[in-house]
Coordinates of C-alpha atoms in Angstrom, one line a residue:
M1 CA -24.5 62.4 -50.3
L2 CA -25.0 58.7 -49.7
S3 CA -25.9 59.4 -45.9
K4 CA -28.8 61.6 -46.9
A5 CA -29.9 59.3 -49.2
L6 CA -29.4 56.2 -46.8
L7 CA -31.5 58.5 -44.1
R8 CA -34.4 59.4 -46.4
L9 CA -34.5 55.4 -47.6
G10 CA -34.3 53.9 -43.8
T11 CA -37.0 56.8 -42.5
S12 CA -39.2 55.7 -45.7
A13 CA -39.2 52.3 -45.0
A14 CA -39.2 52.4 -40.9
R15 CA -42.7 54.8 -41.8
H16 CA -44.2 52.3 -43.6
P17 CA -43.1 49.0 -42.6
W18 CA -45.7 47.0 -43.9
R19 CA -45.4 48.2 -47.7
V20 CA -41.9 47.5 -47.9
I21 CA -42.2 44.0 -46.4
A22 CA -45.3 43.2 -48.4
A23 CA -43.1 44.8 -51.4
W24 CA -40.5 42.1 -50.4
L25 CA -43.0 39.6 -49.9
I26 CA -44.4 39.9 -53.8
A27 CA -40.2 39.9 -54.8
A28 CA -39.4 36.4 -53.4
T29 CA -42.4 35.3 -54.5
L30 CA -42.5 36.2 -58.2
A31 CA -38.5 35.4 -57.9
V32 CA -39.7 31.5 -56.6
L33 CA -42.3 31.2 -59.1
A34 CA -39.6 32.5 -61.6
A35 CA -37.0 29.9 -60.6
I36 CA -39.6 27.0 -60.5
T37 CA -40.7 27.8 -64.1
I38 CA -38.0 29.0 -65.7
G39 CA -35.1 28.2 -63.7
G40 CA -32.4 25.4 -64.5
R41 CA -30.2 23.2 -63.0
T42 CA -26.7 23.7 -62.0
A43 CA -23.8 22.1 -64.5
D44 CA -20.4 21.2 -64.1
S45 CA -19.3 22.7 -67.5
M46 CA -15.7 23.4 -66.0
T47 CA -13.8 24.6 -69.3
A48 CA -10.9 26.7 -68.9
P49 CA -9.8 28.0 -72.4
G50 CA -6.1 27.7 -73.3
L51 CA -5.0 24.9 -70.7
D52 CA -3.7 21.5 -71.9
S53 CA -5.9 19.3 -70.0
Q54 CA -9.0 21.3 -71.7
R55 CA -7.1 20.4 -75.3
A56 CA -6.7 17.1 -74.4
A57 CA -10.6 16.8 -73.6
Q58 CA -11.6 18.4 -76.9
L59 CA -9.2 15.8 -78.8
I60 CA -11.3 12.9 -77.0
E61 CA -14.0 14.5 -77.7
R62 CA -13.6 14.8 -81.2
A63 CA -11.9 11.2 -81.7
G64 CA -15.2 9.8 -80.4
T65 CA -13.9 7.3 -78.1
G66 CA -17.0 7.2 -76.3
Q67 CA -15.0 8.0 -72.7
E68 CA -15.7 11.7 -73.1
G69 CA -19.0 11.6 -71.5
M70 CA -20.1 10.9 -67.6
T71 CA -19.4 8.0 -65.6
A72 CA -20.8 5.7 -62.9
Q73 CA -19.3 3.1 -61.0
V74 CA -21.0 0.1 -59.6
V75 CA -19.1 -1.7 -57.0
V76 CA -20.2 -5.2 -55.9
T77 CA -19.0 -7.7 -53.4
P78 CA -20.5 -11.2 -52.5
L79 CA -22.6 -11.0 -49.2
D80 CA -21.0 -14.5 -48.3
G81 CA -18.1 -13.5 -46.4
G82 CA -16.7 -16.7 -47.9
A83 CA -17.3 -16.9 -51.9
T84 CA -14.9 -14.8 -54.5
F85 CA -15.9 -13.8 -58.3
F86 CA -13.1 -16.5 -58.8
D87 CA -15.2 -19.1 -57.8
R88 CA -17.7 -20.2 -60.8
G89 CA -20.6 -20.0 -58.4
S90 CA -23.5 -17.8 -57.4
A91 CA -21.8 -14.4 -56.8
R92 CA -20.2 -14.6 -60.2
T93 CA -23.4 -15.4 -62.0
A94 CA -24.9 -12.6 -59.9
L95 CA -22.3 -10.1 -61.3
T96 CA -23.3 -11.3 -64.9
R97 CA -26.7 -10.7 -64.7
L98 CA -26.2 -6.9 -63.2
Q99 CA -23.7 -6.2 -65.6
S100 CA -26.4 -7.0 -67.9
E101 CA -29.1 -5.5 -66.4
V102 CA -26.9 -2.1 -66.2
Q103 CA -26.7 -2.1 -70.0
R104 CA -29.9 -1.9 -70.4
V105 CA -30.3 1.4 -68.4
P106 CA -31.4 4.0 -70.6
H107 CA -28.6 5.9 -72.2
V108 CA -25.9 3.8 -70.8
L109 CA -22.9 3.9 -73.9
G110 CA -21.5 0.4 -72.6
T111 CA -19.7 -0.6 -69.5
S112 CA -16.6 -3.0 -68.1
D113 CA -16.7 -6.8 -68.1
P114 CA -15.5 -8.0 -65.1
A115 CA -17.4 -10.9 -65.8
G116 CA -15.8 -11.6 -69.8
A117 CA -12.4 -10.5 -67.8
L118 CA -13.1 -13.6 -64.9
D119 CA -13.8 -16.0 -67.9
A120 CA -10.5 -15.4 -69.2
G121 CA -8.7 -15.7 -65.9
G122 CA -8.8 -14.2 -61.9
D123 CA -5.1 -12.5 -62.9
T124 CA -6.3 -11.1 -66.2
A125 CA -9.4 -9.4 -64.4
A126 CA -7.3 -8.2 -61.5
R127 CA -4.4 -7.1 -63.5
G128 CA -7.3 -5.0 -65.5
G129 CA -8.2 -3.3 -61.9
L130 CA -11.9 -4.7 -62.5
V131 CA -11.6 -7.0 -59.9
S132 CA -9.8 -6.8 -56.6
A133 CA -6.7 -9.5 -56.3
D134 CA -8.6 -11.5 -53.4
G135 CA -11.6 -11.8 -55.5
R136 CA -13.8 -10.1 -53.5
I137 CA -14.5 -7.2 -55.1
A138 CA -15.6 -6.1 -58.9
V139 CA -16.5 -3.0 -60.2
V140 CA -18.9 -1.9 -63.4
R141 CA -17.9 1.2 -65.0
V142 CA -20.6 2.8 -66.6
Q143 CA -20.1 5.3 -69.1
Y144 CA -23.0 7.6 -70.5
P145 CA -22.8 10.6 -73.0
D146 CA -22.5 14.0 -72.3
Q147 CA -23.9 15.4 -69.5
S148 CA -26.1 18.1 -71.8
R149 CA -27.7 15.3 -73.0
L150 CA -28.7 13.7 -69.2
S151 CA -30.6 14.8 -66.3
A152 CA -31.5 13.5 -62.9
E153 CA -33.9 11.0 -64.6
D154 CA -30.7 8.6 -65.5
L155 CA -29.4 9.0 -62.0
D156 CA -32.8 8.0 -60.8
A157 CA -32.9 4.9 -63.4
L158 CA -29.3 3.9 -62.4
V159 CA -30.3 4.0 -58.7
D160 CA -34.2 2.3 -59.0
L161 CA -32.0 -0.6 -60.3
G162 CA -29.4 -1.0 -57.6
D163 CA -32.4 -1.0 -55.1
R164 CA -34.3 -4.0 -57.0
L165 CA -31.1 -6.0 -57.5
R166 CA -29.9 -5.6 -54.0
A167 CA -33.1 -7.6 -53.0
E168 CA -32.1 -9.8 -55.9
L169 CA -29.1 -10.7 -55.8
P170 CA -26.7 -12.0 -53.3
L171 CA -24.5 -9.3 -53.6
R172 CA -23.7 -5.9 -51.6
I173 CA -24.1 -3.0 -54.7
E174 CA -22.7 0.3 -54.3
M175 CA -22.4 3.3 -56.6
G176 CA -20.8 6.4 -57.4
G177 CA -19.2 8.5 -60.2
N178 CA -19.4 12.2 -61.0
L179 CA -23.1 11.3 -62.5
F180 CA -24.2 11.2 -58.8
Y181 CA -22.0 14.5 -58.4
A182 CA -24.1 16.1 -61.3
F183 CA -27.4 15.0 -60.6
S184 CA -27.9 14.4 -56.8
D185 CA -30.0 16.9 -54.4
P186 CA -27.5 18.7 -51.9
D187 CA -28.3 17.4 -48.1
G188 CA -30.8 19.8 -47.3
G189 CA -28.7 22.6 -45.7
T190 CA -28.0 20.8 -42.6
S191 CA -25.0 23.0 -41.3
E192 CA -26.2 25.7 -43.0
L193 CA -29.2 25.0 -39.9
I194 CA -26.8 24.2 -37.3
G195 CA -25.2 27.5 -37.9
I196 CA -28.6 29.5 -37.7
L197 CA -29.4 27.8 -34.5
A198 CA -26.0 28.4 -33.0
A199 CA -26.4 32.4 -34.1
A200 CA -29.9 32.9 -33.0
A201 CA -29.1 31.3 -29.4
I202 CA -25.7 33.9 -29.4
L203 CA -27.7 36.9 -30.4
F204 CA -30.7 36.0 -27.7
L205 CA -28.1 36.2 -25.2
A206 CA -26.8 39.6 -26.5
F207 CA -29.8 41.1 -26.9
G208 CA -32.0 39.8 -24.6
S209 CA -35.0 39.9 -26.9
L210 CA -36.6 37.5 -29.3
V211 CA -37.5 40.4 -31.6
A212 CA -34.0 41.7 -31.3
A213 CA -32.3 38.2 -32.1
A214 CA -35.0 37.2 -34.7
L215 CA -34.5 40.5 -36.9
P216 CA -30.9 39.9 -38.4
I217 CA -31.4 36.1 -38.6
G218 CA -35.0 36.6 -41.0
M219 CA -33.5 39.7 -42.9
A220 CA -30.5 37.0 -43.6
V221 CA -33.2 34.2 -44.7
F222 CA -35.5 36.3 -46.5
G223 CA -32.6 37.8 -48.7
L224 CA -30.9 34.7 -49.5
T225 CA -34.4 33.0 -50.4
V226 CA -34.7 35.9 -53.3
G227 CA -30.9 35.7 -54.1
V228 CA -30.9 31.8 -54.8
A229 CA -34.0 31.8 -56.7
A230 CA -32.5 34.7 -58.7
M231 CA -29.8 32.2 -59.2
T232 CA -31.8 29.2 -60.2
V233 CA -33.2 31.9 -63.0
L234 CA -30.1 32.4 -64.1
A235 CA -29.0 28.6 -64.4
G236 CA -31.8 28.7 -66.9
V237 CA -30.2 31.1 -69.0
T238 CA -26.5 30.0 -68.7
D239 CA -24.5 27.0 -66.9
V240 CA -24.1 27.6 -63.2
P241 CA -21.6 25.8 -61.6
T242 CA -22.8 23.4 -58.8
F243 CA -20.3 25.1 -56.0
A244 CA -22.8 28.8 -56.8
P245 CA -25.4 28.0 -54.7
V246 CA -23.8 26.3 -51.5
L247 CA -21.0 29.3 -51.6
G248 CA -23.9 31.8 -52.1
S249 CA -25.6 30.0 -49.1
M250 CA -22.6 30.5 -46.9
V251 CA -21.8 34.0 -48.1
G252 CA -25.0 35.1 -47.8
L253 CA -25.9 34.0 -44.5
G254 CA -23.0 35.3 -43.3
V255 CA -22.8 38.7 -44.9
G256 CA -26.8 39.0 -44.2
I257 CA -26.1 38.8 -40.6
D258 CA -23.4 40.5 -40.1
Y259 CA -24.8 43.9 -41.9
A260 CA -28.4 43.2 -40.1
L261 CA -26.1 43.7 -36.7
F262 CA -24.0 46.9 -37.8
V263 CA -27.9 48.5 -38.4
L264 CA -29.2 47.1 -35.0
A265 CA -26.7 48.2 -32.9
R266 CA -26.6 51.4 -34.2
H267 CA -30.3 51.6 -34.0
R268 CA -30.6 49.9 -30.3
E269 CA -28.1 53.2 -29.5
Y270 CA -30.3 55.7 -30.5
L271 CA -33.2 54.0 -28.9
A272 CA -31.3 54.4 -25.4
R273 CA -31.1 57.9 -26.1
G274 CA -35.0 58.4 -26.4
L275 CA -35.2 58.6 -30.3
D276 CA -38.6 57.9 -31.8
P277 CA -38.0 54.1 -33.3
R278 CA -38.6 55.3 -36.7
E279 CA -36.2 58.1 -36.6
A280 CA -33.7 56.1 -34.5
A281 CA -34.3 53.4 -37.8
G282 CA -33.8 55.6 -40.1
R283 CA -30.5 57.4 -38.4
A284 CA -29.3 54.0 -37.9
V285 CA -29.6 53.0 -41.9
A286 CA -27.9 56.6 -42.5
T287 CA -25.0 55.8 -40.2
A288 CA -24.5 52.0 -40.3
G289 CA -25.9 51.8 -43.4
R290 CA -22.9 53.4 -45.5
P291 CA -20.1 51.1 -44.1
V292 CA -22.4 48.2 -44.8
V293 CA -22.9 49.3 -48.9
F294 CA -18.9 49.7 -49.2
A295 CA -18.6 46.3 -46.9
G296 CA -21.0 44.8 -50.2
G297 CA -19.5 46.5 -52.6
T298 CA -16.1 45.5 -51.8
V299 CA -17.3 41.6 -51.5
V300 CA -19.0 42.1 -54.9
V301 CA -15.9 43.1 -56.9
S302 CA -13.4 40.9 -54.8
I303 CA -15.8 38.0 -56.3
L304 CA -16.0 39.4 -59.8
G305 CA -12.5 39.6 -59.6
M306 CA -12.4 35.4 -60.3
A307 CA -13.2 36.6 -63.9
V308 CA -9.8 37.9 -64.5
A309 CA -8.8 34.2 -64.5
N310 CA -11.0 33.8 -67.7
V311 CA -12.3 30.4 -66.6
P312 CA -15.8 30.7 -67.6
F313 CA -17.5 28.4 -65.1
M314 CA -15.4 30.7 -62.3
T315 CA -16.6 33.6 -63.8
V316 CA -20.5 33.0 -63.9
G317 CA -20.2 31.5 -60.4
G318 CA -18.6 34.5 -59.1
F319 CA -21.7 36.5 -61.0
A320 CA -24.5 34.5 -59.0
V321 CA -22.6 34.8 -55.6
S322 CA -22.2 38.4 -56.1
I323 CA -26.2 38.7 -56.8
V324 CA -26.9 36.9 -53.2
V325 CA -24.2 39.8 -51.5
L326 CA -26.1 42.7 -53.4
T327 CA -29.3 41.2 -52.4
M328 CA -28.4 41.0 -48.9
V329 CA -27.3 44.9 -49.0
L330 CA -30.1 45.9 -50.5
A331 CA -32.2 44.1 -47.7
S332 CA -30.2 45.8 -45.0
V333 CA -31.0 49.1 -46.2
T334 CA -34.7 48.4 -47.0
L335 CA -36.3 45.4 -45.2
L336 CA -34.3 45.8 -42.1
P337 CA -35.4 49.3 -41.3
A338 CA -39.1 48.0 -42.1
F339 CA -38.5 45.4 -39.6
L340 CA -37.1 48.0 -37.1
G341 CA -39.9 50.5 -37.7
A342 CA -42.5 47.7 -37.0
A343 CA -40.8 46.2 -33.9
G344 CA -41.2 49.8 -32.3
P345 CA -39.3 50.2 -28.6
R346 CA -39.2 46.8 -28.0
L347 CA -36.0 46.6 -29.1
A348 CA -34.2 48.7 -26.6
R349 CA -34.0 46.0 -23.8
T350 CA -30.2 45.1 -23.2
G351 CA -29.4 41.4 -23.0
L352 CA -27.4 39.1 -20.5
I353 CA -24.2 39.8 -22.0
G354 CA -24.8 43.9 -22.5
R355 CA -25.3 44.0 -19.1
A356 CA -22.4 41.9 -17.9
L357 CA -20.1 44.1 -20.5
R358 CA -21.6 47.0 -18.5
T359 CA -21.4 46.0 -14.8
G360 CA -17.6 44.4 -15.5
K361 CA -19.0 41.4 -13.7
P362 CA -18.7 38.6 -16.4
G363 CA -19.7 36.1 -13.4
R364 CA -23.4 37.0 -13.7
L365 CA -23.7 35.2 -16.7

């Protein structure tokens, strides 16, 4: 039953490839536009009902201690290698100014007071953890309200202040804290790009065709775009944890390329037997597509199993990643056969690794 449905689906996609590709392009465009207009940002609302740590956090919030929000740390040291904050010189004056400037940043509830502790004595400041024992390093802890009241603009304001003060004060200034973790943008996916390039090189050697090597990667990237855009739309409705897009990208690229290889390898086998490319694509989806569907379903069920832990952020994160996996399964049985039908007989060429395995002479590589 499933094989027949997949045969009809794959054959239809291969016979009308440009319609299917156009439909995916429209879907991707709409998903990206929806992500831009109504999508939200990921947020770490890591609540865990029933745990002692969660009850403690709720008690702190109800008590109104001012410590229930987000924090940042500004760590400074004098540029002069011989100066310390214990000395009543330019370094301590600069620390006092930095502390007052940070307190005026929007939404800052308060800061620690290393300058005041130094006025009371170097030993007092060191015991309070505000200044290092040698007086070379001071820490200004910055208290913000809850993450729901903040945005990336608050992080930008603190970073801009640091950039300005670096040029004006004789201090080396470094910053960190969970404010940066919550609102900093990712590094641009450099690791994913390296993985894609490595996969492309291996696929090219195996298939001996640039088109054959590009199809699995192209399908995976296409499906990942739709899946991550849908995840962003979900973030506009509920709190999606920050790990979800990263995990979704890794899992999505992996299963997308893997599932595409199942179908592509079977398609090339049928081409070698002399079948028409469109018929070969349909049969490849009917045979290799069934384990793809079952494998994708198994991954989705496994990820959704995180809901059993009854931890809300893990449940939502698992659901978000499942969207990416389902998108990859759908692309494998619709978009990929369309690519195969459009490529025609050019995918029948055997690559270097394939020829070496057939001849039993790996030295030819």
